[in-house]
GROMACS .gro file of C-alpha atoms in nm:
model
  123
    1MET     CA    1  -1.825   1.059   3.869
    2SER     CA    2  -1.967   0.772   4.066
    3LEU     CA    3  -1.780   0.529   4.287
    4LYS     CA    4  -1.854   0.236   4.050
    5SER     CA    5  -1.699   0.412   3.748
    6LEU     CA    6  -1.393   0.503   3.957
    7GLN     CA    7  -1.353   0.138   4.060
    8LEU     CA    8  -1.382   0.025   3.696
    9ASN     CA    9  -1.114   0.276   3.590
   10LEU     CA   10  -0.882   0.154   3.863
   11LEU     CA   11  -0.938  -0.207   3.760
   12ASN     CA   12  -0.830  -0.119   3.405
   13LEU     CA   13  -0.514   0.052   3.532
   14ARG     CA   14  -0.427  -0.217   3.787
   15PRO     CA   15  -0.188  -0.425   3.567
   16TRP     CA   16   0.000  -0.114   3.455
   17LEU     CA   17   0.028   0.017   3.809
   18THR     CA   18   0.165  -0.322   3.917
   19VAL     CA   19   0.435  -0.311   3.646
   20VAL     CA   20   0.534   0.043   3.742
   21ALA     CA   21   0.547  -0.053   4.111
   22VAL     CA   22   0.769  -0.357   4.042
   23ILE     CA   23   1.011  -0.151   3.830
   24TRP     CA   24   1.024   0.122   4.093
   25LEU     CA   25   1.086  -0.137   4.368
   26LEU     CA   26   1.367  -0.304   4.173
   27GLY     CA   27   1.523   0.035   4.100
   28SER     CA   28   1.510   0.140   4.464
   29LEU     CA   29   1.668  -0.188   4.579
   30GLY     CA   30   1.968  -0.139   4.352
   31LEU     CA   31   1.850  -0.389   4.093
   32GLY     CA   32   1.830  -0.134   3.813
   33TRP     CA   33   2.084  -0.343   3.621
   34LEU     CA   34   1.823  -0.620   3.604
   35VAL     CA   35   1.566  -0.385   3.454
   36ASN     CA   36   1.822  -0.249   3.207
   37SER     CA   37   1.931  -0.596   3.100
   38LEU     CA   38   1.569  -0.704   3.046
   39LEU     CA   39   1.507  -0.394   2.835
   40ILE     CA   40   1.820  -0.470   2.629
   41ILE     CA   41   1.711  -0.831   2.576
   42PHE     CA   42   1.364  -0.727   2.463
   43GLY     CA   43   1.518  -0.462   2.235
   44LEU     CA   44   1.744  -0.722   2.075
   45LEU     CA   45   1.455  -0.964   2.032
   46PHE     CA   46   1.270  -0.701   1.829
   47LEU     CA   47   1.577  -0.571   1.644
   48ALA     CA   48   1.736  -0.904   1.543
   49PRO     CA   49   1.460  -1.015   1.297
   50VAL     CA   50   1.465  -0.676   1.125
   51LEU     CA   51   1.843  -0.689   1.084
   52ALA     CA   52   1.825  -1.051   0.963
   53PHE     CA   53   1.560  -0.960   0.703
   54PHE     CA   54   1.760  -0.672   0.556
   55GLY     CA   55   2.086  -0.869   0.574
   56PHE     CA   56   1.932  -1.160   0.385
   57ARG     CA   57   1.793  -0.924   0.118
   58TRP     CA   58   2.139  -0.766   0.074
   59TRP     CA   59   2.306  -1.110   0.046
   60LEU     CA   60   2.043  -1.231  -0.202
   61GLN     CA   61   2.085  -0.925  -0.425
   62ARG     CA   62   2.460  -0.991  -0.441
   63ASN     CA   63   2.442  -1.366  -0.501
   64LEU     CA   64   2.125  -1.438  -0.700
   65VAL     CA   65   2.189  -1.467  -1.074
   66ASN     CA   66   1.909  -1.464  -1.331
   67ASP     CA   67   2.041  -1.577  -1.672
   68GLN     CA   68   1.974  -1.808  -1.967
   69CYS     CA   69   2.103  -2.162  -2.007
   70PRO     CA   70   2.384  -2.154  -2.269
   71VAL     CA   71   2.252  -2.478  -2.425
   72CYS     CA   72   1.873  -2.431  -2.452
   73ALA     CA   73   1.830  -2.057  -2.365
   74TYR     CA   74   1.590  -2.138  -2.077
   75GLN     CA   75   1.566  -1.843  -1.833
   76PHE     CA   76   1.607  -1.934  -1.463
   77SER     CA   77   1.786  -1.830  -1.142
   78GLY     CA   78   2.081  -1.970  -0.950
   79LEU     CA   79   2.326  -1.871  -0.677
   80ASN     CA   80   2.665  -1.726  -0.768
   81ASN     CA   81   2.967  -1.965  -0.765
   82THR     CA   82   2.756  -2.280  -0.732
   83PRO     CA   83   2.706  -2.577  -0.965
   84LEU     CA   84   2.350  -2.647  -1.076
   85GLN     CA   85   2.149  -2.828  -1.341
   86CYS     CA   86   1.925  -2.667  -1.603
   87PRO     CA   87   1.564  -2.758  -1.522
   88ASN     CA   88   1.477  -2.766  -1.893
   89CYS     CA   89   1.754  -2.965  -2.066
   90GLY     CA   90   1.940  -3.115  -1.768
   91GLU     CA   91   2.280  -2.968  -1.863
   92GLN     CA   92   2.528  -2.932  -1.575
   93LEU     CA   93   2.605  -2.562  -1.529
   94LEU     CA   94   2.831  -2.348  -1.315
   95VAL     CA   95   2.749  -1.990  -1.216
   96GLN     CA   96   3.053  -1.767  -1.260
   97GLN     CA   97   3.070  -1.387  -1.271
   98GLY     CA   98   2.694  -1.348  -1.301
   99HIS     CA   99   2.647  -1.585  -1.598
  100PHE     CA  100   2.579  -1.955  -1.648
  101ARG     CA  101   2.866  -2.156  -1.801
  102ARG     CA  102   2.864  -2.521  -1.909
  103PHE     CA  103   3.037  -2.742  -1.654
  104THR     CA  104   3.313  -2.940  -1.822
  105PRO     CA  105   3.558  -3.164  -1.637
  106GLU     CA  106   3.926  -3.073  -1.653
  107GLY     CA  107   4.087  -3.183  -1.979
  108THR     CA  108   3.764  -3.153  -2.181
  109ILE     CA  109   3.767  -2.923  -2.480
  110ASP     CA  110   3.441  -2.729  -2.511
  111VAL     CA  111   3.365  -2.638  -2.870
  112THR     CA  112   3.112  -2.382  -2.989
  113ALA     CA  113   2.957  -2.467  -3.325
  114VAL     CA  114   2.926  -2.193  -3.582
  115GLU     CA  115   2.678  -2.221  -3.867
  116VAL     CA  116   2.829  -2.130  -4.202
  117PRO     CA  117   2.587  -2.031  -4.480
  118ALA     CA  118   2.612  -2.237  -4.800
  119GLN     CA  119   2.669  -1.933  -5.019
  120SER     CA  120   2.997  -1.842  -4.852
  121ILE     CA  121   3.137  -2.189  -4.920
  122GLU     CA  122   3.064  -2.161  -5.292
  123ASP     CA  123   3.230  -1.819  -5.321
   0.00000   0.00000   0.00000
């Protein structure tokens, strides 16, 4: 091994040796708490986005409702316990218990029409 190749290898290791020397110096001076706190901060910086991603997915699975509009049968999604408007017919809807319900103000009677065949009237 020549002297030039040894110098090149040392140049590649120089930043890592500097980091190790600084950590060793801080540890020997009684500043190990500083190193530990920096490691904890970096750990939290990497762990927090992962926890946020899985937490958001869990919340979305519990609160996202995919159902049909009761007026026009258009299939779309909404958040649980929130008022929204059907993008197809414009009907005001409320999401309750995993289904879309028509939003009616208090005191309004909501009637469901039933089609009666003509033959049953004649009988």
